[in-house]
Short mmCIF file of C-alpha atoms in Angstrom, two decimals:
data_model
loop_
_atom_site.label_atom_id
_atom_site.label_comp_id
_atom_site.label_asym_id
_atom_site.label_seq_id
_atom_site.Cartn_x
_atom_site.Cartn_y
_atom_site.Cartn_z
CA MET A 13 5.80 -9.64 -15.09
CA ASN A 14 5.02 -7.09 -17.81
CA ALA A 15 1.30 -7.36 -18.33
CA PRO A 16 -0.08 -6.05 -21.63
CA ALA A 17 -2.37 -3.12 -21.30
CA ARG A 18 -5.70 -2.72 -23.00
CA ALA A 19 -5.76 0.12 -25.28
CA ASP A 20 -9.54 0.76 -25.24
CA VAL A 21 -9.68 2.04 -21.60
CA THR A 22 -9.94 5.84 -21.44
CA PRO A 23 -8.55 7.70 -18.52
CA PRO A 24 -11.13 9.06 -16.17
CA ALA A 25 -12.35 12.61 -16.83
CA SER A 26 -14.60 12.97 -13.82
CA ALA A 27 -15.44 11.58 -10.40
CA ALA A 28 -18.07 9.34 -12.02
CA THR A 29 -15.77 7.78 -14.53
CA ALA A 30 -13.08 7.52 -11.92
CA ARG A 31 -15.57 5.40 -9.89
CA THR A 32 -16.17 3.15 -12.87
CA ALA A 33 -12.44 2.55 -13.11
CA LEU A 34 -11.91 1.67 -9.49
CA GLU A 35 -14.94 -0.77 -9.57
CA ARG A 36 -13.56 -2.34 -12.59
CA VAL A 37 -10.20 -3.09 -10.91
CA ALA A 38 -11.73 -4.15 -7.69
CA ALA A 39 -14.05 -6.63 -9.54
CA ASN A 40 -11.04 -8.01 -11.41
CA LEU A 41 -9.08 -8.36 -8.15
CA SER A 42 -12.01 -10.37 -6.57
CA LEU A 43 -11.50 -13.06 -9.16
CA ALA A 44 -8.11 -13.85 -7.65
CA VAL A 45 -8.82 -12.85 -4.00
CA GLN A 46 -12.28 -14.06 -2.98
CA GLY A 47 -14.35 -12.95 -0.08
CA LYS A 48 -12.30 -9.75 0.78
CA GLU A 49 -14.30 -7.11 -0.78
CA ARG A 50 -13.54 -4.34 1.85
CA GLU A 51 -9.88 -5.11 1.74
CA LEU A 52 -9.65 -5.01 -2.05
CA ARG A 53 -11.47 -1.67 -2.15
CA LEU A 54 -9.05 -0.27 0.34
CA ALA A 55 -6.09 -1.56 -1.58
CA VAL A 56 -7.40 0.04 -4.72
CA THR A 57 -7.98 3.24 -2.91
CA CYS A 58 -4.47 3.21 -1.65
CA VAL A 59 -2.96 2.75 -5.07
CA ALA A 60 -5.24 5.26 -6.63
CA ALA A 61 -4.17 7.74 -4.00
CA GLY A 62 -0.61 7.39 -5.02
CA GLY A 63 0.36 5.70 -1.71
CA HIS A 64 2.40 2.65 -0.77
CA LEU A 65 0.72 -0.27 0.81
CA LEU A 66 1.81 -2.53 3.62
CA LEU A 67 0.19 -6.08 3.91
CA GLU A 68 0.80 -7.57 7.37
CA ASP A 69 -0.45 -11.27 8.00
CA VAL A 70 0.53 -14.66 8.48
CA PRO A 71 1.77 -16.62 5.43
CA GLY A 72 -0.50 -18.24 3.02
CA VAL A 73 -3.69 -15.86 3.09
CA GLY A 74 -3.08 -14.32 -0.31
CA LYS A 75 -0.91 -11.33 0.20
CA THR A 76 1.44 -11.95 -2.75
CA THR A 77 -1.60 -12.91 -4.95
CA LEU A 78 -3.28 -9.68 -4.20
CA VAL A 79 -0.15 -7.82 -5.31
CA GLU A 80 0.23 -9.64 -8.44
CA ALA A 81 -3.41 -9.22 -9.32
CA LEU A 82 -3.02 -5.38 -8.74
CA GLY A 83 -0.10 -5.42 -11.18
CA ARG A 84 -1.93 -7.20 -13.82
CA SER A 85 -5.21 -5.36 -13.44
CA PHE A 86 -3.41 -2.04 -13.91
CA GLY A 87 -1.23 -3.37 -16.51
CA LEU A 88 1.88 -2.33 -14.64
CA SER A 89 5.36 -3.60 -14.86
CA LEU A 90 6.01 -5.75 -11.75
CA SER A 91 9.12 -6.97 -9.94
CA ARG A 92 9.16 -9.17 -6.93
CA VAL A 93 11.99 -9.00 -4.38
CA GLN A 94 12.10 -11.81 -1.79
CA PHE A 95 13.63 -10.01 1.29
CA THR A 96 16.08 -12.25 3.23
CA ALA A 97 18.74 -11.77 5.89
CA ASP A 98 21.47 -11.79 3.28
CA LEU A 99 19.96 -9.35 0.88
CA MET A 100 22.06 -6.24 0.12
CA PRO A 101 20.75 -2.78 -0.89
CA THR A 102 22.47 -3.20 -4.33
CA ASP A 103 20.35 -6.27 -4.87
CA ILE A 104 17.28 -3.98 -4.73
CA LEU A 105 18.68 -0.56 -6.25
CA GLY A 106 21.15 -1.72 -8.84
CA ALA A 107 24.95 -1.15 -9.14
CA GLN A 108 27.69 0.16 -11.30
CA VAL A 109 29.01 -2.68 -13.45
CA PHE A 110 32.50 -2.45 -15.00
CA HIS A 111 33.16 -3.44 -18.60
CA ALA A 112 36.73 -4.59 -19.09
CA ALA A 113 36.57 -4.15 -22.90
CA SER A 114 35.91 -0.41 -22.64
CA ALA A 115 37.32 0.14 -19.11
CA THR A 116 34.18 2.00 -18.29
CA PHE A 117 31.38 1.58 -15.77
CA SER A 118 27.60 1.56 -16.43
CA PHE A 119 24.62 1.47 -14.21
CA ARG A 120 22.57 -1.80 -14.09
CA PRO A 121 19.13 -0.95 -12.63
CA GLY A 122 17.92 -3.23 -9.97
CA PRO A 123 14.24 -4.56 -9.52
CA ILE A 124 13.15 -1.27 -7.96
CA PHE A 125 12.93 0.16 -11.47
CA ARG A 126 9.36 -1.18 -12.03
CA GLN A 127 5.96 0.55 -11.77
CA LEU A 128 4.81 -1.95 -8.98
CA VAL A 129 7.37 -3.43 -6.65
CA LEU A 130 6.55 -6.22 -4.26
CA ALA A 131 8.86 -6.15 -1.40
CA ASP A 132 7.98 -9.76 -0.21
CA GLU A 133 8.52 -10.37 3.55
CA LEU A 134 10.21 -7.08 3.98
CA ASN A 135 10.81 -7.48 7.69
CA ARG A 136 12.94 -10.55 7.12
CA ALA A 137 15.86 -8.23 5.80
CA PRO A 138 17.97 -6.22 8.23
CA PRO A 139 17.38 -2.45 8.75
CA ARG A 140 20.17 -1.54 6.32
CA THR A 141 18.48 -3.21 3.45
CA GLN A 142 14.96 -2.16 4.54
CA SER A 143 16.18 1.50 4.33
CA ALA A 144 17.14 1.17 0.69
CA LEU A 145 13.39 1.66 -0.18
CA LEU A 146 13.14 5.02 1.67
CA GLU A 147 14.29 7.33 -1.06
CA ALA A 148 12.29 5.54 -3.71
CA MET A 149 9.11 5.54 -1.64
CA ALA A 150 9.40 9.21 -0.65
CA GLN A 151 10.72 10.80 -3.87
CA GLY A 152 10.37 8.28 -6.65
CA GLN A 153 14.03 8.16 -7.39
CA VAL A 154 17.18 6.34 -6.46
CA SER A 155 20.53 7.99 -5.83
CA LEU A 156 23.71 6.02 -6.30
CA ASP A 157 27.33 7.10 -6.65
CA GLY A 158 26.38 10.78 -6.98
CA THR A 159 23.80 10.15 -9.68
CA THR A 160 20.02 10.39 -9.35
CA HIS A 161 18.05 7.88 -11.30
CA PRO A 162 14.19 8.51 -11.63
CA LEU A 163 11.94 5.70 -11.19
CA PRO A 164 9.12 4.82 -13.68
CA ARG A 165 5.76 6.48 -13.27
CA PRO A 166 3.27 5.51 -11.85
CA PHE A 167 5.37 3.91 -9.02
CA THR A 168 4.09 2.02 -6.01
CA VAL A 169 5.76 -0.23 -3.50
CA VAL A 170 3.48 -2.93 -1.86
CA ALA A 171 5.27 -4.76 0.98
CA THR A 172 4.23 -7.85 2.79
CA GLN A 173 5.55 -8.65 6.30
CA ASN A 174 4.89 -11.46 8.73
CA PRO A 175 4.06 -10.58 12.39
CA VAL A 176 7.23 -9.34 14.03
CA ASP A 177 6.99 -11.98 16.76
CA PHE A 178 7.78 -14.55 14.14
CA SER A 179 11.41 -15.87 14.26
CA GLY A 180 13.84 -14.13 11.95
CA THR A 181 12.00 -10.91 11.58
CA TYR A 182 13.16 -7.36 12.18
CA PRO A 183 10.59 -4.70 13.17
CA LEU A 184 10.33 -1.97 10.59
CA PRO A 185 11.63 1.41 11.83
CA ASP A 186 9.04 4.22 12.43
CA SER A 187 10.49 6.12 9.47
CA GLN A 188 9.72 3.15 7.23
CA LEU A 189 6.22 2.58 8.59
CA ASP A 190 5.36 6.23 8.13
CA ARG A 191 6.11 5.92 4.24
CA PHE A 192 3.19 3.45 4.00
CA LEU A 193 -0.22 5.21 3.32
CA MET A 194 -2.04 2.19 4.54
CA ARG A 195 -1.50 -1.07 6.38
CA LEU A 196 -3.97 -3.85 5.77
CA SER A 197 -4.53 -7.47 7.00
CA LEU A 198 -6.44 -9.87 4.88
CA GLY A 199 -7.09 -12.55 7.35
CA HIS A 200 -8.21 -16.07 6.66
CA PRO A 201 -11.19 -16.32 4.22
CA ALA A 202 -14.59 -17.27 5.65
CA PRO A 203 -15.15 -21.02 5.71
CA ASP A 204 -17.50 -21.12 2.72
CA VAL A 205 -14.99 -19.11 0.58
CA GLU A 206 -12.19 -21.51 1.69
CA ALA A 207 -14.36 -24.54 0.71
CA ARG A 208 -15.14 -22.88 -2.61
CA LEU A 209 -11.54 -22.44 -3.25
CA LEU A 210 -10.87 -26.13 -2.62
CA THR A 211 -13.45 -27.37 -4.82
CA GLN A 212 -12.42 -24.95 -7.68
CA GLN A 213 -8.86 -26.07 -7.59
CA ARG A 214 -8.48 -28.05 -10.91
CA ASP A 215 -4.81 -27.39 -12.05
CA THR A 216 -1.67 -25.75 -11.12
CA ALA A 217 -2.55 -22.38 -12.86
CA SER A 218 -2.43 -19.35 -10.50
CA ALA A 219 -5.55 -17.47 -10.15
CA VAL A 220 -3.56 -14.31 -11.32
CA ASP A 221 -2.57 -16.13 -14.60
CA VAL A 222 -6.06 -15.95 -15.94
CA LEU A 223 -6.63 -12.36 -15.16
CA GLU A 224 -6.82 -9.83 -17.92
CA PRO A 225 -5.63 -6.24 -17.56
CA VAL A 226 -8.75 -3.98 -17.12
CA SER A 227 -6.82 -0.72 -16.92
CA THR A 228 -3.67 0.98 -17.94
CA PRO A 229 -0.76 2.83 -16.32
CA GLU A 230 -2.09 5.91 -18.11
CA GLU A 231 -5.42 5.60 -16.44
CA LEU A 232 -3.89 4.97 -13.06
CA THR A 233 -1.93 8.26 -13.61
CA ALA A 234 -5.21 10.02 -14.49
CA LEU A 235 -6.96 8.52 -11.43
CA ARG A 236 -4.20 9.92 -9.28
CA ALA A 237 -4.55 13.32 -10.80
CA GLN A 238 -8.30 13.09 -10.16
CA VAL A 239 -7.65 12.22 -6.43
CA ALA A 240 -5.22 15.21 -6.09
CA ALA A 241 -7.97 17.57 -7.49
CA GLN A 242 -10.66 16.44 -5.05
CA ARG A 243 -12.16 19.15 -2.84
CA LEU A 244 -11.43 18.88 0.88
CA ASP A 245 -13.29 21.65 2.72
CA THR A 246 -11.88 23.59 5.70
CA ALA A 247 -14.24 21.87 8.01
CA VAL A 248 -13.27 18.43 6.89
CA ALA A 249 -9.57 19.40 7.00
CA GLU A 250 -9.89 20.65 10.59
CA TYR A 251 -11.68 17.34 11.53
CA VAL A 252 -8.69 15.35 10.18
CA VAL A 253 -6.43 17.55 12.24
CA ARG A 254 -8.35 17.02 15.40
CA LEU A 255 -8.32 13.29 15.03
CA ALA A 256 -4.59 13.40 14.71
CA GLN A 257 -4.25 15.71 17.75
CA ALA A 258 -6.48 13.31 19.70
CA THR A 259 -3.99 10.34 19.07
CA ARG A 260 -1.23 12.65 20.22
CA ALA A 261 -3.04 13.51 23.54
CA HIS A 262 -4.19 10.00 24.18
CA GLY A 263 -3.07 8.43 27.38
CA ASP A 264 -2.36 5.09 26.00
CA ILE A 265 -0.39 6.40 22.98
CA GLU A 266 3.30 7.19 23.40
CA ARG A 267 3.58 8.88 19.91
CA GLY A 268 0.58 9.88 18.04
CA ALA A 269 -0.01 10.59 14.26
CA SER A 270 2.63 12.58 12.37
CA THR A 271 2.05 15.42 10.03
CA ARG A 272 2.80 12.95 7.29
CA ALA A 273 0.06 10.93 8.63
CA VAL A 274 -2.32 13.96 8.39
CA LEU A 275 -1.48 14.47 4.80
CA ALA A 276 -1.82 10.69 4.06
CA LEU A 277 -5.20 10.57 5.66
CA GLY A 278 -6.46 13.41 3.57
CA MET A 279 -5.10 11.97 0.44
CA ALA A 280 -6.70 8.48 1.18
CA ALA A 281 -10.13 10.21 2.00
CA ARG A 282 -9.98 12.05 -1.39
CA ALA A 283 -9.50 8.73 -3.09
CA HIS A 284 -12.29 7.15 -1.02
CA ALA A 285 -14.72 9.77 -2.13
CA LEU A 286 -14.47 8.52 -5.70
CA TRP A 287 -16.22 5.23 -4.69
CA ASP A 288 -19.38 7.41 -4.42
CA ALA A 289 -18.50 9.45 -7.62
CA ARG A 290 -18.01 12.59 -5.48
CA ASP A 291 -15.55 15.20 -6.09
CA PHE A 292 -15.46 16.35 -2.49
CA VAL A 293 -14.54 14.63 0.71
CA THR A 294 -17.03 14.01 3.68
CA PRO A 295 -16.25 12.96 7.29
CA GLY A 296 -17.38 9.52 6.25
CA ASP A 297 -14.52 9.18 3.91
CA VAL A 298 -12.08 10.13 6.54
CA ARG A 299 -13.54 7.59 8.98
CA ALA A 300 -13.46 4.84 6.28
CA VAL A 301 -9.77 4.99 5.90
CA LEU A 302 -8.79 6.07 9.38
CA GLY A 303 -7.70 2.74 10.85
CA PRO A 304 -5.73 1.58 7.81
CA CYS A 305 -4.06 5.12 7.60
CA LEU A 306 -3.17 5.74 11.26
CA ALA A 307 -3.00 2.44 13.42
CA HIS A 308 0.48 1.40 12.03
CA ARG A 309 1.97 4.86 12.69
CA LEU A 310 1.06 4.89 16.50
CA LEU A 311 3.51 3.82 19.18
CA LEU A 312 1.47 2.57 22.06
CA ARG A 313 2.61 2.79 25.68
CA SER A 314 1.87 -0.76 26.39
CA GLY A 315 4.55 -2.10 23.96
CA THR A 316 6.56 -1.63 20.77
CA GLN A 317 5.14 -1.36 17.43
CA GLY A 318 4.14 -4.70 15.94
CA ALA A 319 1.60 -7.19 14.93
CA TYR A 320 0.66 -8.04 18.48
CA THR A 321 -0.40 -4.39 19.13
CA ARG A 322 -2.16 -3.95 15.73
CA ASP A 323 -5.55 -4.77 17.03
CA GLU A 324 -5.06 -2.69 20.08
CA ALA A 325 -3.87 0.19 17.90
CA LEU A 326 -7.01 -0.13 15.76
CA HIS A 327 -9.26 -0.11 18.86
CA LEU A 328 -7.52 3.13 20.01
CA VAL A 329 -8.03 4.72 16.71
CA GLU A 330 -11.70 3.73 16.58
CA GLU A 331 -12.02 5.12 20.16
CA VAL A 332 -10.59 8.36 18.99
CA ALA A 333 -13.01 8.42 16.16
CA ARG A 334 -15.98 8.02 18.60
CA LYS A 335 -14.83 10.85 20.75
CA VAL A 336 -13.83 13.36 18.14
CA PRO A 337 -17.01 15.03 16.83
CA ALA A 338 -17.41 15.22 12.99
CA PRO A 339 -18.42 18.30 11.34
CA ARG A 340 -22.16 18.36 10.05
#
């Protein structure tokens, strides 16, 4: 999908105009994914922060719809890759193609060369194929046959995965999980929302098909620049570090938050501050994104990383947040 971009949207020039842009996108998403305002705000926060997003949930709750709506709302070029057990890295990255007439090779880009890449059911592919995304997610480039190919900007990967206790799934390695700024779960909609969806169903048109772009890739780039310019004072930075250290020292956590997690938490908190039109970060911003940023990065002593430990990991993160005093 290459959604048309509206030309009348001006890039944000301040925290106030950035908030307007975020709210505009979140409102557009709510037309396709109903009853999930908090999750939609967090998804927009993640994309505005320049991070990658992992959506983990059972099938059929709107994960793919959310990603397609994000692409259309921001006017991004979108590719969807369905991960399966027989998918090869070259199916994602591209490959050198031989032309018999000229006896030469040329590079044929794969679906990774889009501004928004939906890695659907990522954990159904074996680790070798999963790892094909690592360089792209970390550096925004693909290296093949000694040549480095830059990816389009802005660039974001949103992956979906089923719980790892589903048959035919491979748990994502720690290095892969650590590349995702946030992990979110949509969950089932409330009964009244589900009933409304049922009564509104009139034809086969997707809820995403009727969405109009309300932003542009240029505005998203400007949003990310605004996020990077947000002020994070020393007291708040030290608070973020204390939270990470508390996860490392917790008796029920085998491996706590990494340094990359600390940096990710700071960037997500900067983006969250824009919802209040602030150009500085508060401890409240940190706490608002703490669970989505840290829970999937923790290895618990009670078991291996996976969906069945997700709630327990979130509980431990909340426990840490209660015990670590926030600066006044």
